Tab-separated table of N, CA and C in Angstrom:
chain	number	residue	atom	x	y	z
A	1	MET	N	-3.569	13.186	-22.586
A	1	MET	CA	-3.701	12.060	-21.687
A	1	MET	C	-5.170	11.988	-21.251
A	2	ASP	N	-5.787	10.821	-21.426
A	2	ASP	CA	-7.182	10.707	-21.022
A	2	ASP	C	-7.287	10.170	-19.590
A	3	LYS	N	-8.499	10.148	-19.078
A	3	LYS	CA	-8.760	9.763	-17.684
A	3	LYS	C	-8.200	8.369	-17.365
A	4	LYS	N	-8.466	7.410	-18.227
A	4	LYS	CA	-7.996	6.038	-17.982
A	4	LYS	C	-6.468	5.979	-17.928
A	5	GLN	N	-5.808	6.686	-18.848
A	5	GLN	CA	-4.338	6.709	-18.858
A	5	GLN	C	-3.796	7.343	-17.581
A	6	ARG	N	-4.427	8.441	-17.156
A	6	ARG	CA	-3.970	9.114	-15.934
A	6	ARG	C	-4.144	8.206	-14.725
A	7	ILE	N	-5.307	7.594	-14.589
A	7	ILE	CA	-5.554	6.733	-13.427
A	7	ILE	C	-4.575	5.569	-13.398
A	8	ASN	N	-4.301	4.967	-14.550
A	8	ASN	CA	-3.318	3.872	-14.591
A	8	ASN	C	-1.931	4.354	-14.192
A	9	LEU	N	-1.561	5.536	-14.642
A	9	LEU	CA	-0.262	6.103	-14.272
A	9	LEU	C	-0.227	6.443	-12.780
A	10	PHE	N	-1.318	6.999	-12.253
A	10	PHE	CA	-1.401	7.284	-10.812
A	10	PHE	C	-1.182	6.000	-10.024
A	11	LYS	N	-1.879	4.930	-10.427
A	11	LYS	CA	-1.756	3.647	-9.707
A	11	LYS	C	-0.331	3.123	-9.754
A	12	LYS	N	0.295	3.187	-10.932
A	12	LYS	CA	1.669	2.695	-11.090
A	12	LYS	C	2.615	3.413	-10.121
A	13	CYS	N	2.517	4.735	-10.072
A	13	CYS	CA	3.421	5.516	-9.217
A	13	CYS	C	3.102	5.324	-7.735
A	14	LEU	N	1.836	5.315	-7.385
A	14	LEU	CA	1.453	5.089	-5.989
A	14	LEU	C	1.898	3.706	-5.523
A	15	ARG	N	1.696	2.708	-6.362
A	15	ARG	CA	2.088	1.335	-6.013
A	15	ARG	C	3.593	1.247	-5.791
A	16	LYS	N	4.356	1.894	-6.657
A	16	LYS	CA	5.814	1.860	-6.531
A	16	LYS	C	6.251	2.468	-5.199
A	17	VAL	N	5.715	3.630	-4.867
A	17	VAL	CA	6.094	4.290	-3.618
A	17	VAL	C	5.554	3.512	-2.416
A	18	ALA	N	4.322	3.005	-2.510
A	18	ALA	CA	3.713	2.283	-1.382
A	18	ALA	C	4.419	0.964	-1.089
A	19	LYS	N	4.800	0.250	-2.122
A	19	LYS	CA	5.347	-1.095	-1.936
A	19	LYS	C	6.858	-1.102	-1.710
A	20	GLU	N	7.543	-0.045	-2.138
A	20	GLU	CA	8.998	-0.079	-2.100
A	20	GLU	C	9.638	0.938	-1.173
A	21	ALA	N	8.860	1.825	-0.596
A	21	ALA	CA	9.530	2.930	0.096
A	21	ALA	C	8.831	3.369	1.362
A	22	ILE	N	9.569	3.314	2.436
A	22	ILE	CA	9.167	4.030	3.639
A	22	ILE	C	9.884	5.364	3.511
A	23	GLY	N	9.135	6.423	3.442
A	23	GLY	CA	9.739	7.732	3.231
A	23	GLY	C	9.769	8.148	1.780
A	24	GLY	N	9.200	7.334	0.880
A	24	GLY	CA	9.120	7.724	-0.519
A	24	GLY	C	8.081	8.826	-0.692
A	25	LEU	N	8.208	9.559	-1.763
A	25	LEU	CA	7.304	10.680	-2.036
A	25	LEU	C	6.835	10.626	-3.477
A	26	VAL	N	5.627	11.123	-3.710
A	26	VAL	CA	5.135	11.290	-5.073
A	26	VAL	C	4.339	12.584	-5.135
A	27	HIS	N	4.600	13.382	-6.176
A	27	HIS	CA	3.892	14.639	-6.413
A	27	HIS	C	3.169	14.522	-7.747
A	28	PHE	N	1.907	14.907	-7.756
A	28	PHE	CA	1.121	15.009	-8.977
A	28	PHE	C	0.823	16.489	-9.136
A	29	TYR	N	1.209	17.084	-10.265
A	29	TYR	CA	0.991	18.528	-10.409
A	29	TYR	C	0.815	18.932	-11.866
A	30	THR	N	0.256	20.126	-12.057
A	30	THR	CA	0.093	20.676	-13.394
A	30	THR	C	1.321	21.509	-13.738
A	31	LYS	N	1.504	21.772	-15.021
A	31	LYS	CA	2.731	22.428	-15.485
A	31	LYS	C	2.952	23.809	-14.879
A	32	GLU	N	1.895	24.469	-14.404
A	32	GLU	CA	2.040	25.803	-13.821
A	32	GLU	C	2.496	25.768	-12.357
A	33	ALA	N	2.430	24.633	-11.717
A	33	ALA	CA	2.727	24.526	-10.284
A	33	ALA	C	4.119	25.036	-9.889
A	34	PRO	N	5.174	24.844	-10.693
A	34	PRO	CA	6.490	25.357	-10.271
A	34	PRO	C	6.533	26.874	-10.051
A	35	GLN	N	5.529	27.580	-10.536
A	35	GLN	CA	5.458	29.021	-10.295
A	35	GLN	C	4.993	29.324	-8.867
A	36	GLY	N	4.513	28.313	-8.179
A	36	GLY	CA	4.030	28.491	-6.809
A	36	GLY	C	2.562	28.840	-6.757
A	37	PRO	N	1.948	28.646	-5.582
A	37	PRO	CA	0.523	28.936	-5.454
A	37	PRO	C	0.272	30.427	-5.624
A	38	PRO	N	-0.861	30.782	-6.163
A	38	PRO	CA	-2.010	29.943	-6.524
A	38	PRO	C	-1.932	29.378	-7.934
A	39	ASN	N	-0.788	29.476	-8.593
A	39	ASN	CA	-0.636	28.919	-9.940
A	39	ASN	C	-0.566	27.403	-9.869
A	40	GLY	N	-1.160	26.759	-10.829
A	40	GLY	CA	-1.071	25.312	-10.902
A	40	GLY	C	-1.821	24.601	-9.796
A	41	HIS	N	-1.628	23.295	-9.753
A	41	HIS	CA	-2.349	22.444	-8.819
A	41	HIS	C	-1.421	21.330	-8.366
A	42	LEU	N	-1.529	20.950	-7.093
A	42	LEU	CA	-0.609	19.983	-6.503
A	42	LEU	C	-1.343	19.026	-5.580
A	43	ILE	N	-1.001	17.745	-5.693
A	43	ILE	CA	-1.414	16.706	-4.745
A	43	ILE	C	-0.144	15.924	-4.454
A	44	GLN	N	0.148	15.684	-3.188
A	44	GLN	CA	1.373	14.952	-2.854
A	44	GLN	C	1.072	13.823	-1.883
A	45	PHE	N	1.892	12.787	-1.953
A	45	PHE	CA	1.783	11.622	-1.079
A	45	PHE	C	3.154	11.321	-0.487
A	46	ALA	N	3.146	10.835	0.739
A	46	ALA	CA	4.368	10.373	1.390
A	46	ALA	C	4.136	8.955	1.886
A	47	GLY	N	5.141	8.100	1.701
A	47	GLY	CA	5.041	6.717	2.141
A	47	GLY	C	5.460	6.567	3.592
A	48	GLY	N	4.790	5.687	4.298
A	48	GLY	CA	5.111	5.390	5.687
A	48	GLY	C	5.177	3.896	5.909
A	49	THR	N	5.294	3.485	7.141
A	49	THR	CA	5.426	2.066	7.438
A	49	THR	C	4.149	1.286	7.159
A	50	GLU	N	3.010	1.938	7.194
A	50	GLU	CA	1.752	1.209	7.028
A	50	GLU	C	0.861	1.757	5.933
A	51	GLY	N	1.348	2.708	5.157
A	51	GLY	CA	0.508	3.242	4.104
A	51	GLY	C	1.039	4.533	3.537
A	52	LEU	N	0.148	5.257	2.901
A	52	LEU	CA	0.486	6.525	2.273
A	52	LEU	C	-0.364	7.640	2.851
A	53	ALA	N	0.254	8.786	3.030
A	53	ALA	CA	-0.460	9.972	3.479
A	53	ALA	C	-0.606	10.900	2.290
A	54	CYS	N	-1.829	11.339	2.022
A	54	CYS	CA	-2.099	12.308	0.968
A	54	CYS	C	-2.126	13.682	1.606
A	55	ASP	N	-1.515	14.646	0.945
A	55	ASP	CA	-1.421	16.003	1.469
A	55	ASP	C	-1.770	16.974	0.350
A	56	ILE	N	-2.725	17.856	0.615
A	56	ILE	CA	-3.094	18.894	-0.337
A	56	ILE	C	-2.922	20.235	0.358
A	57	PRO	N	-1.895	20.989	-0.023
A	57	PRO	CA	-1.654	22.281	0.620
A	57	PRO	C	-2.818	23.253	0.411
A	58	ILE	N	-3.229	23.892	1.484
A	58	ILE	CA	-4.336	24.850	1.423
A	58	ILE	C	-4.015	25.985	0.454
A	59	ALA	N	-2.743	26.358	0.345
A	59	ALA	CA	-2.354	27.458	-0.543
A	59	ALA	C	-2.769	27.217	-1.987
A	60	TRP	N	-2.944	25.964	-2.395
A	60	TRP	CA	-3.317	25.647	-3.761
A	60	TRP	C	-4.826	25.542	-3.942
A	61	LEU	N	-5.583	25.686	-2.874
A	61	LEU	CA	-7.035	25.534	-2.962
A	61	LEU	C	-7.739	26.884	-2.980
A	62	SER	N	-8.762	26.979	-3.811
A	62	SER	CA	-9.621	28.161	-3.790
A	62	SER	C	-10.594	28.016	-2.619
A	63	GLU	N	-11.339	29.062	-2.334
A	63	GLU	CA	-12.356	28.971	-1.266
A	63	GLU	C	-13.356	27.865	-1.589
A	64	LYS	N	-13.786	27.787	-2.865
A	64	LYS	CA	-14.713	26.723	-3.272
A	64	LYS	C	-14.069	25.357	-3.124
A	65	GLY	N	-12.781	25.275	-3.470
A	65	GLY	CA	-12.056	24.012	-3.341
A	65	GLY	C	-11.984	23.552	-1.905
A	66	ILE	N	-11.763	24.483	-0.988
A	66	ILE	CA	-11.729	24.144	0.443
A	66	ILE	C	-13.082	23.608	0.884
A	67	GLU	N	-14.144	24.265	0.463
A	67	GLU	CA	-15.487	23.793	0.832
A	67	GLU	C	-15.756	22.389	0.275
A	68	LYS	N	-15.308	22.146	-0.953
A	68	LYS	CA	-15.524	20.831	-1.567
A	68	LYS	C	-14.702	19.750	-0.875
A	69	ILE	N	-13.451	20.051	-0.553
A	69	ILE	CA	-12.596	19.020	0.052
A	69	ILE	C	-13.065	18.677	1.462
A	70	LYS	N	-13.649	19.642	2.145
A	70	LYS	CA	-14.197	19.381	3.482
A	70	LYS	C	-15.312	18.343	3.438
A	71	LYS	N	-15.964	18.214	2.294
A	71	LYS	CA	-17.067	17.265	2.144
A	71	LYS	C	-16.596	15.846	1.833
A	72	LEU	N	-15.312	15.696	1.498
A	72	LEU	CA	-14.786	14.354	1.219
A	72	LEU	C	-14.472	13.671	2.549
A	73	PRO	N	-15.078	12.531	2.813
A	73	PRO	CA	-14.907	11.891	4.122
A	73	PRO	C	-13.483	11.445	4.437
A	74	GLU	N	-12.644	11.277	3.417
A	74	GLU	CA	-11.268	10.814	3.646
A	74	GLU	C	-10.378	11.883	4.255
A	75	PHE	N	-10.726	13.154	4.081
A	75	PHE	CA	-9.818	14.244	4.438
A	75	PHE	C	-10.149	14.926	5.759
A	76	PHE	N	-9.097	15.412	6.399
A	76	PHE	CA	-9.226	16.258	7.583
A	76	PHE	C	-8.232	17.402	7.442
A	77	GLU	N	-8.518	18.499	8.119
A	77	GLU	CA	-7.635	19.656	8.042
A	77	GLU	C	-6.501	19.512	9.050
A	78	ALA	N	-5.288	19.664	8.566
A	78	ALA	CA	-4.098	19.663	9.421
A	78	ALA	C	-3.634	21.117	9.513
A	79	LYS	N	-4.268	21.872	10.385
A	79	LYS	CA	-4.020	23.312	10.471
A	79	LYS	C	-2.558	23.645	10.738
A	80	GLU	N	-1.894	22.835	11.565
A	80	GLU	CA	-0.511	23.139	11.940
A	80	GLU	C	0.454	23.124	10.759
A	81	ILE	N	0.108	22.398	9.695
A	81	ILE	CA	0.976	22.396	8.515
A	81	ILE	C	0.294	23.000	7.290
A	82	GLY	N	-0.918	23.479	7.445
A	82	GLY	CA	-1.599	24.184	6.363
A	82	GLY	C	-2.009	23.323	5.191
A	83	SER	N	-2.614	22.170	5.510
A	83	SER	CA	-3.035	21.295	4.421
A	83	SER	C	-4.240	20.454	4.832
A	84	TYR	N	-4.790	19.773	3.857
A	84	TYR	CA	-5.796	18.745	4.102
A	84	TYR	C	-5.115	17.413	3.859
A	85	GLN	N	-5.382	16.451	4.727
A	85	GLN	CA	-4.696	15.165	4.636
A	85	GLN	C	-5.666	13.999	4.720
A	86	ALA	N	-5.211	12.882	4.174
A	86	ALA	CA	-5.943	11.618	4.245
A	86	ALA	C	-4.907	10.502	4.297
A	87	TYR	N	-5.265	9.404	4.937
A	87	TYR	CA	-4.352	8.269	5.059
A	87	TYR	C	-4.960	7.033	4.425
A	88	PHE	N	-4.097	6.262	3.749
A	88	PHE	CA	-4.533	5.071	3.034
A	88	PHE	C	-3.575	3.925	3.287
A	89	GLY	N	-4.101	2.710	3.224
A	89	GLY	CA	-3.263	1.523	3.290
A	89	GLY	C	-2.581	1.303	1.942
A	90	ILE	N	-1.913	0.154	1.809
A	90	ILE	CA	-1.166	-0.093	0.566
A	90	ILE	C	-1.712	-1.275	-0.234
A	91	SER	N	-2.903	-1.731	0.103
A	91	SER	CA	-3.503	-2.824	-0.666
A	91	SER	C	-3.860	-2.329	-2.064
A	92	ASP	N	-4.068	-3.269	-2.978
A	92	ASP	CA	-4.454	-2.894	-4.339
A	92	ASP	C	-5.769	-2.108	-4.323
A	93	GLU	N	-6.673	-2.467	-3.448
A	93	GLU	CA	-7.952	-1.753	-3.323
A	93	GLU	C	-7.731	-0.299	-2.892
A	94	GLU	N	-6.828	-0.089	-1.955
A	94	GLU	CA	-6.531	1.267	-1.489
A	94	GLU	C	-5.812	2.085	-2.570
A	95	ILE	N	-4.917	1.439	-3.323
A	95	ILE	CA	-4.227	2.117	-4.429
A	95	ILE	C	-5.257	2.570	-5.464
A	96	GLU	N	-6.193	1.701	-5.778
A	96	GLU	CA	-7.266	2.039	-6.722
A	96	GLU	C	-8.077	3.227	-6.205
A	97	LYS	N	-8.408	3.196	-4.928
A	97	LYS	CA	-9.168	4.283	-4.306
A	97	LYS	C	-8.399	5.606	-4.383
A	98	MET	N	-7.095	5.565	-4.084
A	98	MET	CA	-6.275	6.779	-4.142
A	98	MET	C	-6.207	7.334	-5.559
A	99	ALA	N	-5.993	6.463	-6.545
A	99	ALA	CA	-5.879	6.916	-7.937
A	99	ALA	C	-7.166	7.599	-8.384
A	100	ASN	N	-8.301	7.031	-8.050
A	100	ASN	CA	-9.577	7.639	-8.409
A	100	ASN	C	-9.808	8.940	-7.648
A	101	LEU	N	-9.339	8.998	-6.426
A	101	LEU	CA	-9.472	10.223	-5.638
A	101	LEU	C	-8.605	11.348	-6.225
A	102	ILE	N	-7.413	11.028	-6.686
A	102	ILE	CA	-6.554	12.026	-7.331
A	102	ILE	C	-7.285	12.607	-8.539
A	103	GLU	N	-7.850	11.732	-9.354
A	103	GLU	CA	-8.598	12.193	-10.531
A	103	GLU	C	-9.762	13.094	-10.102
A	104	LYS	N	-10.469	12.694	-9.071
A	104	LYS	CA	-11.607	13.486	-8.574
A	104	LYS	C	-11.145	14.858	-8.071
A	105	ILE	N	-10.032	14.903	-7.376
A	105	ILE	CA	-9.525	16.179	-6.855
A	105	ILE	C	-9.154	17.106	-8.008
A	106	PHE	N	-8.446	16.578	-9.006
A	106	PHE	CA	-8.064	17.429	-10.133
A	106	PHE	C	-9.287	17.934	-10.908
A	107	THR	N	-10.293	17.076	-11.112
A	107	THR	CA	-11.427	17.491	-11.943
A	107	THR	C	-12.547	18.178	-11.154
A	108	GLU	N	-12.765	17.783	-9.907
A	108	GLU	CA	-13.890	18.351	-9.157
A	108	GLU	C	-13.490	19.397	-8.123
A	109	ILE	N	-12.330	19.275	-7.523
A	109	ILE	CA	-11.880	20.260	-6.527
A	109	ILE	C	-11.125	21.386	-7.232
A	110	TYR	N	-10.168	21.011	-8.098
A	110	TYR	CA	-9.402	22.006	-8.842
A	110	TYR	C	-10.125	22.455	-10.116
A	111	ASN	N	-11.212	21.772	-10.476
A	111	ASN	CA	-12.030	22.124	-11.655
A	111	ASN	C	-11.265	22.118	-12.973
A	112	LEU	N	-10.377	21.158	-13.142
A	112	LEU	CA	-9.653	21.053	-14.411
A	112	LEU	C	-10.524	20.340	-15.441
A	113	PRO	N	-10.314	20.622	-16.728
A	113	PRO	CA	-11.102	19.950	-17.766
A	113	PRO	C	-10.755	18.469	-17.840
A	114	GLU	N	-11.612	17.692	-18.449
A	114	GLU	CA	-11.419	16.239	-18.554
A	114	GLU	C	-10.113	15.850	-19.244
A	115	ASN	N	-9.577	16.716	-20.089
A	115	ASN	CA	-8.359	16.392	-20.834
A	115	ASN	C	-7.106	17.037	-20.233
A	116	TYR	N	-7.120	17.336	-18.933
A	116	TYR	CA	-5.965	17.994	-18.321
A	116	TYR	C	-4.725	17.105	-18.371
A	117	ASP	N	-3.572	17.744	-18.318
A	117	ASP	CA	-2.295	17.037	-18.278
A	117	ASP	C	-1.704	17.152	-16.886
A	118	VAL	N	-0.975	16.144	-16.496
A	118	VAL	CA	-0.350	16.123	-15.180
A	118	VAL	C	1.104	15.684	-15.321
A	119	ILE	N	1.945	16.226	-14.468
A	119	ILE	CA	3.346	15.822	-14.369
A	119	ILE	C	3.472	15.088	-13.041
A	120	ILE	N	4.241	14.039	-13.026
A	120	ILE	CA	4.403	13.242	-11.814
A	120	ILE	C	5.883	13.142	-11.491
A	121	GLU	N	6.212	13.354	-10.228
A	121	GLU	CA	7.575	13.113	-9.731
A	121	GLU	C	7.458	12.138	-8.579
A	122	TYR	N	8.326	11.136	-8.579
A	122	TYR	CA	8.346	10.250	-7.417
A	122	TYR	C	9.776	9.848	-7.093
A	123	THR	N	9.966	9.521	-5.820
A	123	THR	CA	11.270	9.070	-5.352
A	123	THR	C	11.062	7.956	-4.338
A	124	ILE	N	11.979	7.036	-4.341
A	124	ILE	CA	11.961	5.962	-3.363
A	124	ILE	C	12.905	6.305	-2.209
A	125	ASP	N	14.022	6.932	-2.537
A	125	ASP	CA	15.063	7.162	-1.528
A	125	ASP	C	15.311	8.637	-1.195
A	126	GLN	N	14.552	9.542	-1.798
A	126	GLN	CA	14.689	10.984	-1.608
A	126	GLN	C	16.058	11.524	-2.044
A	127	ARG	N	16.763	10.760	-2.861
A	127	ARG	CA	18.009	11.234	-3.477
A	127	ARG	C	17.850	11.246	-4.996
A	128	THR	N	17.346	10.151	-5.514
A	128	THR	CA	17.098	10.060	-6.948
A	128	THR	C	15.599	9.927	-7.160
A	129	GLY	N	15.145	10.293	-8.337
A	129	GLY	CA	13.718	10.215	-8.601
A	129	GLY	C	13.438	10.085	-10.081
A	130	THR	N	12.167	10.059	-10.392
A	130	THR	CA	11.704	9.969	-11.764
A	130	THR	C	10.641	11.036	-11.979
A	131	ARG	N	10.720	11.725	-13.102
A	131	ARG	CA	9.693	12.686	-13.499
A	131	ARG	C	9.039	12.128	-14.751
A	132	ILE	N	7.696	12.099	-14.762
A	132	ILE	CA	6.935	11.605	-15.903
A	132	ILE	C	6.115	12.770	-16.455
A	133	TYR	N	6.296	13.044	-17.743
A	133	TYR	CA	5.603	14.146	-18.409
A	133	TYR	C	4.304	13.654	-19.039
A	134	PRO	N	3.393	14.592	-19.401
A	134	PRO	CA	2.107	14.193	-19.975
A	134	PRO	C	2.219	13.330	-21.233
A	135	ASP	N	3.296	13.479	-21.992
A	135	ASP	CA	3.457	12.664	-23.201
A	135	ASP	C	4.010	11.268	-22.895
A	136	GLY	N	4.214	10.967	-21.610
A	136	GLY	CA	4.715	9.660	-21.204
A	136	GLY	C	6.224	9.594	-21.073
A	137	LYS	N	6.917	10.630	-21.503
A	137	LYS	CA	8.382	10.651	-21.397
A	137	LYS	C	8.781	10.631	-19.919
A	138	GLU	N	9.744	9.790	-19.610
A	138	GLU	CA	10.255	9.704	-18.240
A	138	GLU	C	11.707	10.146	-18.220
A	139	GLU	N	12.078	10.823	-17.141
A	139	GLU	CA	13.481	11.171	-16.963
A	139	GLU	C	13.869	10.968	-15.505
A	140	LYS	N	15.089	10.547	-15.321
A	140	LYS	CA	15.628	10.420	-13.969
A	140	LYS	C	16.031	11.807	-13.496
A	141	ILE	N	15.788	12.090	-12.232
A	141	ILE	CA	16.153	13.394	-11.690
A	141	ILE	C	16.929	13.221	-10.387
A	142	ASN	N	17.718	14.217	-10.086
A	142	ASN	CA	18.375	14.305	-8.788
A	142	ASN	C	17.344	14.957	-7.875
A	143	TRP	N	16.689	14.154	-7.053
A	143	TRP	CA	15.585	14.629	-6.222
A	143	TRP	C	16.005	15.797	-5.332
A	144	ILE	N	17.201	15.720	-4.812
A	144	ILE	CA	17.684	16.750	-3.893
A	144	ILE	C	17.728	18.109	-4.587
A	145	LYS	N	18.066	18.142	-5.867
A	145	LYS	CA	18.180	19.410	-6.592
A	145	LYS	C	16.925	19.796	-7.357
A	146	GLU	N	16.167	18.820	-7.838
A	146	GLU	CA	15.154	19.122	-8.840
A	146	GLU	C	13.704	18.893	-8.468
A	147	SER	N	13.385	18.466	-7.283
A	147	SER	CA	11.985	18.193	-6.981
A	147	SER	C	11.170	19.475	-6.981
A	148	LEU	N	9.887	19.338	-7.246
A	148	LEU	CA	8.987	20.488	-7.278
A	148	LEU	C	9.049	21.292	-5.984
A	149	LEU	N	9.034	20.624	-4.855
A	149	LEU	CA	9.030	21.353	-3.586
A	149	LEU	C	10.323	22.119	-3.365
A	150	ARG	N	11.412	21.632	-3.884
A	150	ARG	CA	12.665	22.378	-3.770
A	150	ARG	C	12.626	23.608	-4.678
A	151	LYS	N	12.042	23.467	-5.869
A	151	LYS	CA	11.897	24.621	-6.765
A	151	LYS	C	11.088	25.718	-6.102
A	152	LEU	N	10.103	25.309	-5.316
A	152	LEU	CA	9.239	26.276	-4.632
A	152	LEU	C	9.838	26.743	-3.311
A	153	LYS	N	11.016	26.227	-2.984
A	153	LYS	CA	11.733	26.562	-1.756
A	153	LYS	C	10.929	26.211	-0.497
A	154	ILE	N	10.169	25.100	-0.601
A	154	ILE	CA	9.419	24.598	0.541
A	154	ILE	C	10.287	23.635	1.334
A	155	LEU	N	11.200	22.937	0.643
A	155	LEU	CA	12.124	22.016	1.314
A	155	LEU	C	13.524	22.591	1.265
């Protein structure tokens, strides 16, 4: 999957959650992430009434990654939940900004190579969801049983 394909896929999933779901969730992660931190890489978003909240758990960041993310003006540290967060509106311009920021986080904060693969899970209702693999294959999932955060026993 190349950069353009990833960004288009990021936009598609963010737009779906932003436009259709209050309480929807989307996770962008690498194949190693289900093993738990520090394995793999994770970026997650939650939908709200006025936009999307981006959440990057500190457990997935290296010391260098923490220093780099602190320099991004969109993010602030949410110490009480152990993550860095940013908030965005749901306009097409904001969706574009989020998609490019996801790419930047994976390549510049997590230091992944330009040809990295990502798995995406999203849900509108937190009961059913969709998982998209790097080859473009999509599958419906039972969000309650199969989401990444449940595998990690975070939810």
